[in-house]
Coordinates of C-alpha atoms in Angstrom, one line a residue:
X260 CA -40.5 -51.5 85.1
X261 CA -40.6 -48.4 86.8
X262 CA -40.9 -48.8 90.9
X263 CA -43.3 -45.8 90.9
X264 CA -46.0 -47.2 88.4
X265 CA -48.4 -50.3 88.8
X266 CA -49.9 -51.5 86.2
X267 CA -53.5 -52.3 86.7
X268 CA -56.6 -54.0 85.1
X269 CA -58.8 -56.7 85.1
X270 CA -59.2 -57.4 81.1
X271 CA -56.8 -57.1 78.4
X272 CA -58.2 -53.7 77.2
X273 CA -57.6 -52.2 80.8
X274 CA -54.2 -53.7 81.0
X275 CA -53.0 -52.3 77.5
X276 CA -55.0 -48.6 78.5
X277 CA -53.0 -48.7 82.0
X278 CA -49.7 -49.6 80.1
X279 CA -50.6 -46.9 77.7
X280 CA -51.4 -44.4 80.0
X281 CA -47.7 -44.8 82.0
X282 CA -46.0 -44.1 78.8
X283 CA -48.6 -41.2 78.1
X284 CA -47.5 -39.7 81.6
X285 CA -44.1 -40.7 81.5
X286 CA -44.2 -42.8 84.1
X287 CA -43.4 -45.9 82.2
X288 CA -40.1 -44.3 80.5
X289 CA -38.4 -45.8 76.7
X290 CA -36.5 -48.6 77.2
X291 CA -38.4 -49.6 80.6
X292 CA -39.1 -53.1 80.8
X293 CA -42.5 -54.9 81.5
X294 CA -43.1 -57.5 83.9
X295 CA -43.2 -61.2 81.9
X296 CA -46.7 -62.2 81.4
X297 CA -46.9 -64.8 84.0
X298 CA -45.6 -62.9 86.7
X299 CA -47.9 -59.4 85.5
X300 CA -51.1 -62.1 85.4
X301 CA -50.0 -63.3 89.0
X302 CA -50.1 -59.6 89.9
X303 CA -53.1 -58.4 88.6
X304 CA -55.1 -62.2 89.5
X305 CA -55.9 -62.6 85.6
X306 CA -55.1 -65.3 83.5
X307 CA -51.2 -65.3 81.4
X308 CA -53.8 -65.2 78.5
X309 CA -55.6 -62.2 79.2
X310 CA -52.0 -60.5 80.0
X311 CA -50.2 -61.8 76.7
X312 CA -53.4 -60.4 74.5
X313 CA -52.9 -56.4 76.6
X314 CA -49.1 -56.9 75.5
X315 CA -49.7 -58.4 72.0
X316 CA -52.1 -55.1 71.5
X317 CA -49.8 -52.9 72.9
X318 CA -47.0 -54.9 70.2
X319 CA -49.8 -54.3 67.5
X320 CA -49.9 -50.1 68.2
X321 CA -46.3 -50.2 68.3
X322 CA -46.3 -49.1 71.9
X323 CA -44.0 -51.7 73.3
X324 CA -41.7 -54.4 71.2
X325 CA -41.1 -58.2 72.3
X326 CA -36.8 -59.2 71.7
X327 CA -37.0 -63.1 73.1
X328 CA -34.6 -62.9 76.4
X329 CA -35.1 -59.4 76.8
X330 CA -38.5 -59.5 77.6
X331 CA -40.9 -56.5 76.8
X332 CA -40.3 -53.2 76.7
X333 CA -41.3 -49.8 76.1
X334 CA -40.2 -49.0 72.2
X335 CA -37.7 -45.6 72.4
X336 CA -40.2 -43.8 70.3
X337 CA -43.8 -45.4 71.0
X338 CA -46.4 -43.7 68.8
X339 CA -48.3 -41.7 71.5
X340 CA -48.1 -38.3 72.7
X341 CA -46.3 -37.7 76.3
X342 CA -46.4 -34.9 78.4
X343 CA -43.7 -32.4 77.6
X344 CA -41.9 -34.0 80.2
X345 CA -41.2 -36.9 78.7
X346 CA -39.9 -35.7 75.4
X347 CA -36.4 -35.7 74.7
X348 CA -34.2 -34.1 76.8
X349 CA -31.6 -31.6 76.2
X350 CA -27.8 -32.9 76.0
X351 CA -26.0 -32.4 78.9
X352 CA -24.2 -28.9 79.6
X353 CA -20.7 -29.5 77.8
X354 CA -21.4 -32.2 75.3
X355 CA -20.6 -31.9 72.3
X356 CA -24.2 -33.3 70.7
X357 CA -23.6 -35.0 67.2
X358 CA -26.5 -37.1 67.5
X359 CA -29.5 -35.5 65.9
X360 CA -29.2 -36.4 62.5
X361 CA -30.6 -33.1 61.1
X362 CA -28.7 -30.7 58.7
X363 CA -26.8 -28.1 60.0
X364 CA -28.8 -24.8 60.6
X365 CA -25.7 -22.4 59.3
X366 CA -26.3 -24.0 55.8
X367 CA -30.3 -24.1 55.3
X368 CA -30.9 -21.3 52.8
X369 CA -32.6 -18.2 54.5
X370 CA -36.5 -17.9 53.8
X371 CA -37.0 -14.1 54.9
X372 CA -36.8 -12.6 51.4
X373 CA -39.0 -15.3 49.6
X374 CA -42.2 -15.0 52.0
X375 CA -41.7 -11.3 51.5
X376 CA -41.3 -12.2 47.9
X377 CA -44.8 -14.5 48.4
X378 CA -46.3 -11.4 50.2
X379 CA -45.8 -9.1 47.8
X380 CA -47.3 -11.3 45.1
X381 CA -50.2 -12.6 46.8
X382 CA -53.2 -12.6 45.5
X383 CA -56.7 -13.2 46.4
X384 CA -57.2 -16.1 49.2
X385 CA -57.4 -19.9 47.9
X386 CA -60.1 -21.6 48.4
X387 CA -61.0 -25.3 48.8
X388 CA -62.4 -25.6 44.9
X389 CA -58.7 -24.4 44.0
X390 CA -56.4 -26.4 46.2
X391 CA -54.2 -28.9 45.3
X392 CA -51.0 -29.5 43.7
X393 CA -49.8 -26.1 42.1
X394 CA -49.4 -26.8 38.0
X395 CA -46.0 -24.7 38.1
X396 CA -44.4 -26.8 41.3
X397 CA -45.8 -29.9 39.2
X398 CA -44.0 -29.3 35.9
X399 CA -40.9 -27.9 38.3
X400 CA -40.7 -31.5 40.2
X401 CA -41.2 -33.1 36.8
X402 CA -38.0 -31.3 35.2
X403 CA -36.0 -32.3 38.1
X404 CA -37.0 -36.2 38.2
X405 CA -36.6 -36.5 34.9
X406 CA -32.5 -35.0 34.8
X407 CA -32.2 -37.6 37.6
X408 CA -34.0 -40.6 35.5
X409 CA -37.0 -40.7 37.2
X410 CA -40.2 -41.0 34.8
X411 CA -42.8 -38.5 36.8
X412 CA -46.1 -38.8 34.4
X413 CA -48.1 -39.2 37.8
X414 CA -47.2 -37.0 40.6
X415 CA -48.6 -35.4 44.0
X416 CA -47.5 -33.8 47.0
X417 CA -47.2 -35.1 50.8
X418 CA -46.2 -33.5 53.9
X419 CA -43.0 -34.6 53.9
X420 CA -41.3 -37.9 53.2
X421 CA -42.0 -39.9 55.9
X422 CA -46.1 -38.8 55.4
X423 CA -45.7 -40.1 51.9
X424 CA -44.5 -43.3 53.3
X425 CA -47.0 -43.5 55.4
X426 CA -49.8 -42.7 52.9
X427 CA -48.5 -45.7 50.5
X428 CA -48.5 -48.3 53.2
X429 CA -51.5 -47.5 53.8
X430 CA -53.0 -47.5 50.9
X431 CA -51.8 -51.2 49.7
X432 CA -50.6 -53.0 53.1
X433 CA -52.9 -53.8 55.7
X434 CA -51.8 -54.7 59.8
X435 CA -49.8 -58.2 60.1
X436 CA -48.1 -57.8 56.3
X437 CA -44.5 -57.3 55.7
X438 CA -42.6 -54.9 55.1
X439 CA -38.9 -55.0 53.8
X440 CA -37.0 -52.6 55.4
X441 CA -32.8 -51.5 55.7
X442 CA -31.2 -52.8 58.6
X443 CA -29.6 -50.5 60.0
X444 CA -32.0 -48.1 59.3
X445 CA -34.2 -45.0 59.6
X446 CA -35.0 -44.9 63.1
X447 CA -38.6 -42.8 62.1
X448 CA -39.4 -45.7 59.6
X449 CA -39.1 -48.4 61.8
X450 CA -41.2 -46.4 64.6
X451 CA -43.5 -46.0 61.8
X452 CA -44.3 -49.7 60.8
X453 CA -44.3 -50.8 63.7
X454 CA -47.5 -47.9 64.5
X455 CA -49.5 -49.1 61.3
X456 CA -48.7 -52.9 63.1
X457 CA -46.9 -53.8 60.3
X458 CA -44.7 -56.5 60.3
X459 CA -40.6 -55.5 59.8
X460 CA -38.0 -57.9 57.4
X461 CA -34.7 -56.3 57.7
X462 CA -32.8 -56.4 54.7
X463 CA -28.9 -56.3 55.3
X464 CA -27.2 -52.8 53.7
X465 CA -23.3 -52.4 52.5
X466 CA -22.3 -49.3 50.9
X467 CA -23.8 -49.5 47.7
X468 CA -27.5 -50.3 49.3
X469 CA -29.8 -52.7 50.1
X470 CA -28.0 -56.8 49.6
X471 CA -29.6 -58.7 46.6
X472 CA -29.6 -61.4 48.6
X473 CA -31.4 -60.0 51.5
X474 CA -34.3 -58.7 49.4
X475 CA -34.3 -62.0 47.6
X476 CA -35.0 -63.8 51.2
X477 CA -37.3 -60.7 52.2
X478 CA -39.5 -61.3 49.4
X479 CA -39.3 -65.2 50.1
X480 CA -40.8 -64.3 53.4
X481 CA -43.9 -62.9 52.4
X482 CA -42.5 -58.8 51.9
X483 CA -45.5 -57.0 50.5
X484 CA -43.5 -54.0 50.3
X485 CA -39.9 -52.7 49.8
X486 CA -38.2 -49.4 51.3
X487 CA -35.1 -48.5 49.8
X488 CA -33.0 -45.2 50.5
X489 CA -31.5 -43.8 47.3
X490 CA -28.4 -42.5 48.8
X491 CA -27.4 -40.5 52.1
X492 CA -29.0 -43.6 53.7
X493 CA -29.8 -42.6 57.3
X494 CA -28.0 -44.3 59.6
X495 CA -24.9 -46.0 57.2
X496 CA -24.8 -43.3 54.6
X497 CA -25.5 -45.9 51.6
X498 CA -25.9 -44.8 48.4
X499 CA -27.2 -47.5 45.6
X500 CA -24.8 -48.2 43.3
X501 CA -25.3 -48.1 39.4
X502 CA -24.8 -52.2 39.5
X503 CA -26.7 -52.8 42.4
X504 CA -29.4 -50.8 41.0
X505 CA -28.8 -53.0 38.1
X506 CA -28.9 -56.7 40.2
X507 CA -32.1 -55.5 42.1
X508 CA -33.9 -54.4 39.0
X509 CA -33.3 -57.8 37.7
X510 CA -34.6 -59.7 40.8
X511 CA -37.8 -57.6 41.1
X512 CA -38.8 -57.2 37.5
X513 CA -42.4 -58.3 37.1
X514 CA -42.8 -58.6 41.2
X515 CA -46.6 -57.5 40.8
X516 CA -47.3 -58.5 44.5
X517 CA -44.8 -56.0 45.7
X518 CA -45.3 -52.5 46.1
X519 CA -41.4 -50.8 45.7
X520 CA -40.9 -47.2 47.5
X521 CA -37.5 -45.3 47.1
X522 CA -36.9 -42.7 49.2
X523 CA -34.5 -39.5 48.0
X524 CA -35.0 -37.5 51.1
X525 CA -31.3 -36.2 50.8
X526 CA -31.9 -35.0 46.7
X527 CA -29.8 -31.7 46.1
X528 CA -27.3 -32.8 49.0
X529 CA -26.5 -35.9 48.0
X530 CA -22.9 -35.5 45.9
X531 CA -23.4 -39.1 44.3
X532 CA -25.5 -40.0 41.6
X533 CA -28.6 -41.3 42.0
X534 CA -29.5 -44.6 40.0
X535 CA -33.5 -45.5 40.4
X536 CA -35.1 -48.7 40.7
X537 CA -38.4 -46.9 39.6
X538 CA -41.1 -48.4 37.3
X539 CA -38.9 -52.2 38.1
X540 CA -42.1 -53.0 39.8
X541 CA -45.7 -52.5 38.4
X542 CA -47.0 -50.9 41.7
X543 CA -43.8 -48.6 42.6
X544 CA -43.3 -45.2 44.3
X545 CA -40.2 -42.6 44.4
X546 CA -40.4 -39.8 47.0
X547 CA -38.4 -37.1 47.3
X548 CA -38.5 -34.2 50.1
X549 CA -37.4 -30.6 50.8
X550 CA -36.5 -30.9 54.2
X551 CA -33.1 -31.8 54.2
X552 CA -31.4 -29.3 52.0
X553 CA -33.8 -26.2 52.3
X554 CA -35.5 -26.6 55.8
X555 CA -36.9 -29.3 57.9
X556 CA -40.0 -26.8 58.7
X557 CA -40.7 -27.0 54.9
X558 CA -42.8 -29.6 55.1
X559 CA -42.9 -30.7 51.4
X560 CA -42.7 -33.7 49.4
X561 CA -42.7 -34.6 45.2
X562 CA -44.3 -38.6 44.9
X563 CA -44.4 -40.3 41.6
X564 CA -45.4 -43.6 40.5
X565 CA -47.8 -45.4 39.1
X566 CA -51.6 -44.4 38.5
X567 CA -53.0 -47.0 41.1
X568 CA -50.3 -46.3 43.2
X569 CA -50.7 -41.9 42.7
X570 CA -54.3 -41.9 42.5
X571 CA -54.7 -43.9 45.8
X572 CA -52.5 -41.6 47.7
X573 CA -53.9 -38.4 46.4
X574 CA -57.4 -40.2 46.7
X575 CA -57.0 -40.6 50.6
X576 CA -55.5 -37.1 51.2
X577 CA -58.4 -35.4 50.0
X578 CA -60.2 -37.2 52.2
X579 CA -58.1 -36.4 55.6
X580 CA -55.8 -33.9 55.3
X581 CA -57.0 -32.5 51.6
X582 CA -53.9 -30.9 50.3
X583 CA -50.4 -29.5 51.2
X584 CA -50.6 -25.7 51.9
X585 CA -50.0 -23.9 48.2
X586 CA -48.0 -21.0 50.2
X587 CA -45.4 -24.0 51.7
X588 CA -45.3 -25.2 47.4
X589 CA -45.0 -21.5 46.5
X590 CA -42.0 -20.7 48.8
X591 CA -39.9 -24.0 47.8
X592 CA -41.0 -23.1 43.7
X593 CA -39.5 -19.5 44.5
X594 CA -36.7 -21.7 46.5
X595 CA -36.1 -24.1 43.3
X596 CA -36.0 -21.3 40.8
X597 CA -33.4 -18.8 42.6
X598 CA -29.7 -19.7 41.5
X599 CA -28.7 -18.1 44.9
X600 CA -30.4 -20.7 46.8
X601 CA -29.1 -24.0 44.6
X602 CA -25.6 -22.1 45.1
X603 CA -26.2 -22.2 49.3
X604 CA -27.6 -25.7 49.0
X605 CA -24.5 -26.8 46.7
X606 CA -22.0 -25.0 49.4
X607 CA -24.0 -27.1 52.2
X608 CA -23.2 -30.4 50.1
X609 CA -19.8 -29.4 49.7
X610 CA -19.1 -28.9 53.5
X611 CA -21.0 -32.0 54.2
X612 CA -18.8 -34.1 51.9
X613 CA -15.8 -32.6 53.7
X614 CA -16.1 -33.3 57.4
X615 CA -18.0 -36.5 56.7
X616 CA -14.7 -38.0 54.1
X617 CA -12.5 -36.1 57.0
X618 CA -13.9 -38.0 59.6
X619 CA -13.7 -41.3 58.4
X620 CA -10.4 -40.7 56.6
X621 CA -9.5 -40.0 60.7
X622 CA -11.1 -42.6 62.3
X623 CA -9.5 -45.0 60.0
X624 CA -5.7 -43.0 60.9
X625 CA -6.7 -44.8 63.9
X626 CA -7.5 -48.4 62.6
X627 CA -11.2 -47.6 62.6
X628 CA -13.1 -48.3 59.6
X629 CA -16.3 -46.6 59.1
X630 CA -18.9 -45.8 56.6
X631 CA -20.3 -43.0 55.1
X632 CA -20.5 -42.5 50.9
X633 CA -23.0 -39.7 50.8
X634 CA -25.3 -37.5 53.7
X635 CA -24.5 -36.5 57.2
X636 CA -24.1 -39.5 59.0
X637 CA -21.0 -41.9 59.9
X638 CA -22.2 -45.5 61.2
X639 CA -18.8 -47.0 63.1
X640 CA -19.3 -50.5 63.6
X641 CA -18.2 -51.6 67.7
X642 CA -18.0 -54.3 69.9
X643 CA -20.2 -52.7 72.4
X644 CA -22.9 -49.6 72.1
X645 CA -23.1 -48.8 75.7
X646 CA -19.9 -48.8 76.8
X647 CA -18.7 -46.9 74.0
X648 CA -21.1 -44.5 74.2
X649 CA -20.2 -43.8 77.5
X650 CA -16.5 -43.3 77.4
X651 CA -17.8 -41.0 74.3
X652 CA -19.9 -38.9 76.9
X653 CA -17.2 -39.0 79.8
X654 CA -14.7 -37.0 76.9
X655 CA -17.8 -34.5 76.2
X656 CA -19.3 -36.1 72.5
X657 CA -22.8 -37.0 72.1
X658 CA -23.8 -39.5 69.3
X659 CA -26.6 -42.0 68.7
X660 CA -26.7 -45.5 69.6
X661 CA -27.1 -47.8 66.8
X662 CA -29.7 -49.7 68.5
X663 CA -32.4 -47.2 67.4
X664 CA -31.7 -48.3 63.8
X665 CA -31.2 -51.9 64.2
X666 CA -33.6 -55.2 63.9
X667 CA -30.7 -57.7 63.9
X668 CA -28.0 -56.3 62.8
X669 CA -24.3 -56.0 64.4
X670 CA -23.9 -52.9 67.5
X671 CA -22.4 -49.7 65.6
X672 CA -22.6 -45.7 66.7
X673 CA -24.4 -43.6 64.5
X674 CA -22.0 -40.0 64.1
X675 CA -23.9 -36.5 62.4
X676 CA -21.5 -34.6 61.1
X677 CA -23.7 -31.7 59.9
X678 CA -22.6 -29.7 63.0
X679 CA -19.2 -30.9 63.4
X680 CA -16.6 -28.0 62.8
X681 CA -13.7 -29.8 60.7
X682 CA -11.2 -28.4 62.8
X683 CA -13.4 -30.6 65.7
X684 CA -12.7 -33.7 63.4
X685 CA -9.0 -35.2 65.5
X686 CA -9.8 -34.5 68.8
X687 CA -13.5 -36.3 68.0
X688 CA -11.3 -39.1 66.3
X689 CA -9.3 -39.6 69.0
X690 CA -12.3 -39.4 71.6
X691 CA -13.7 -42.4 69.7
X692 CA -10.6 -44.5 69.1
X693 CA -9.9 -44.4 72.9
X694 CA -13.9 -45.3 73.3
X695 CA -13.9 -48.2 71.5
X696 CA -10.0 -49.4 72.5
X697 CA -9.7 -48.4 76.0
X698 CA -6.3 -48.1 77.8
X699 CA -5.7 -51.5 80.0
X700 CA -7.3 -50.8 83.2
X701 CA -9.1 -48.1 82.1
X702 CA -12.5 -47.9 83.4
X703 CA -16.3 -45.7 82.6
X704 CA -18.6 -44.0 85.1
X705 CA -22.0 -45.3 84.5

């Protein structure tokens, strides 16, 4: 824990709001480790009790995580807002920074001449009584689903993928359930349920998805819910496979205690096809966002499933956040409908493809094997994160630790290529085959 911050308190309330207000302050930084209960309880003259019920709170809001031998720490993304201080720094002058995972700016289709498009047209202001989900982006969404397979006769629209998420945990899990999740994974997702105190099962992932038998021994655990990524899963690059969509279908048929979610969040620039598991549960849900190929400020996402499932999600919107803007569901409509646009997004898929196949086809020129079968990420499996990641930063690259993504599985690197130049792609090769296989006697700064 940090030298320069004490915790204090005489209850387990105080203790968790003094914990809480370090990592509000940034005092208490990601990644900082807590004192073990006894020792904190001999600090603050309280019993280990009282200090194990402030930590198992803190656990609870997702503010801190347990990992046996490695006491308690800080979680790298705790759900709480910091000063601006605290937020993420920039990469250091020099580096090449390929750990972002966003999509490349050069390639997101320009929005200048559909809002003057949506100006022009505009009509009188919208008012509450006529808010909602636009007819013409709901028959749109339906037309696209269904050339992809999935059945869309229920449908609304989130802020974004990750809000649906959030919304359909809600509205069927409550604290303490499980939730099946990839491992590796999306970083955000993992923050996420572990904010709504939601208990994690990581389910082992190969290139064609989610394992059969890891779901099978998720759902033997007590899973309540499942998560799967469609394709361009974030960190591995996973896309389900016809016949693994075909094996999991099979094991949750019927499964009327679970409630399935597939997320599509890559859609247009994924360059594999997608195979759904939707409707293999009763309660099921398939979400598929904007942000990725047209603009992470487009805050947009198209949810189907079934009626519970729909109605309960637009149910609780309308009484929180009430709708998604119609201008933000007019401008990706006009975005869907302009051939222009699906020719940019296409050209962004294509590029994609290329420098992600042309780094791994490097990486393995240097007996590296990595993965990658759709999206903008490479996950490199390594002995060790840190020390690789360091030699990476000491030759000027940048990339994301797989820790962030992990609940048990092996140490790998997460690489984004969206902003990798392919003429980049040997020298970054090379960086990382003399990361991970130093020269004898070869040494890193820390």
């Amino acid at each position: 824990m940090s030298a320069r911050y004490q915790v204090a308190g005489t209850t387990a309330a105080e203790i968790s709001a003094s914990i809480e207000s370090g990592i509000r302050s940034a005092a208490l930084a990601p990644g900082d480790a807590l004192p073990p209960v006894r020792e904190l309880a001999a600090r603050l003259a309280v019993s280990p009790a009282t200090a194990a019920r402030a930590y198992q709170e803190l656990r609870q809001r997702g503010l801190v995580v347990t990992a046996g031998r490695h006491g308690t720490r800080v979680r790298p993304r705790p759900p709480v807002a910091s000063r601006r201080s605290a937020l993420r720094p920039p990469t250091a002058p020099g580096l090449r920074d390929l750990s972002r995972g966003e999509p490349d700016v050069r390639l997101l289709p320009p929005l200048g001449a559909h809002l003057a498009g949506l100006a022009a047209a505009a009509g009188e202001p919208v008012g509450y009584p006529a808010a909602g989900v636009l007819p013409e982006l709901a028959e749109a969404a339906r037309e696209r689903l269904a050339a992809d397979g999935v059945p869309a006769t229920e449908l609304t629209v989130t802020g974004g993928a990750l809000d649906g998420i959030e919304r359909l945990l809600g509205a069927h899990l409550r604290p303490g359930d499980a939730v099946a999740v990839e491992d590796p994974g999306w970083a955000n997702l993992l923050d996420l349920v572990a904010a709504l105190g939601l208990r994690p099962i990581g389910v082992p992932v190969d290139d064609d998805g989610p394992l059969v038998a890891g779901v099978g021994a998720a759902l033997a655990a007590g899973a309540r819910a499942l998560i799967v990524t469609s394709r361009a899963q974030n960190p591995t690059g996973a896309a389900v496979s016809a016949e693994r969509a075909g094996e999991l279908r099979a094991l949750l048929a019927g499964r009327s205690d679970l409630l399935l979610i597939e997320d599509d969040h890559a859609a247009e620039l994924a360059r594999v096809p997608l195979h759904p598991l939707a409707g293999a549960t009763p309660a099921w849900a398939f979400v598929r966002s904007v942000s990725k190929p047209f603009g992470p400020d487009l805050r947009v996402a198209v949810l189907v499933g079934d009626e519970t499932t729909v109605a309960r999600v637009a149910g609780r919107a309308r009484v929180g956040a009430g709708w998604v803007s119609t201008v933000l569901q007019r401008l990706v409509l006009a975005l869907w409908r302009d051939p222009a646009v699906a020719g940019l997004v296409d050209r962004a898929a294509g590029s994609y493809e290329r420098r992600r196949t042309g780094l791994i086809d490097a990486l393995a020129g240097h007996g590296l094997v990595a993965h990658g079968r759709s999206g903008i990420n490479v996950w490199l499996p390594v002995d060790d994160e840190t020390s690789v990641l360091t030699a990476l930063r000491d030759a000027g690259w940048a990339v994301a630790p797989g820790a962030l993504h992990r609940i048990a599985g092996p140490p790998a690197l997460r690489i984004t290529v969206s902003s990798l130049d392919e003429a980049e792609i040997p020298d970054l090769a090379e960086a990382v085959a003399r990361a991970v296989r130093p020269a004898p006697g070869a040494g890193f700064t820390a």
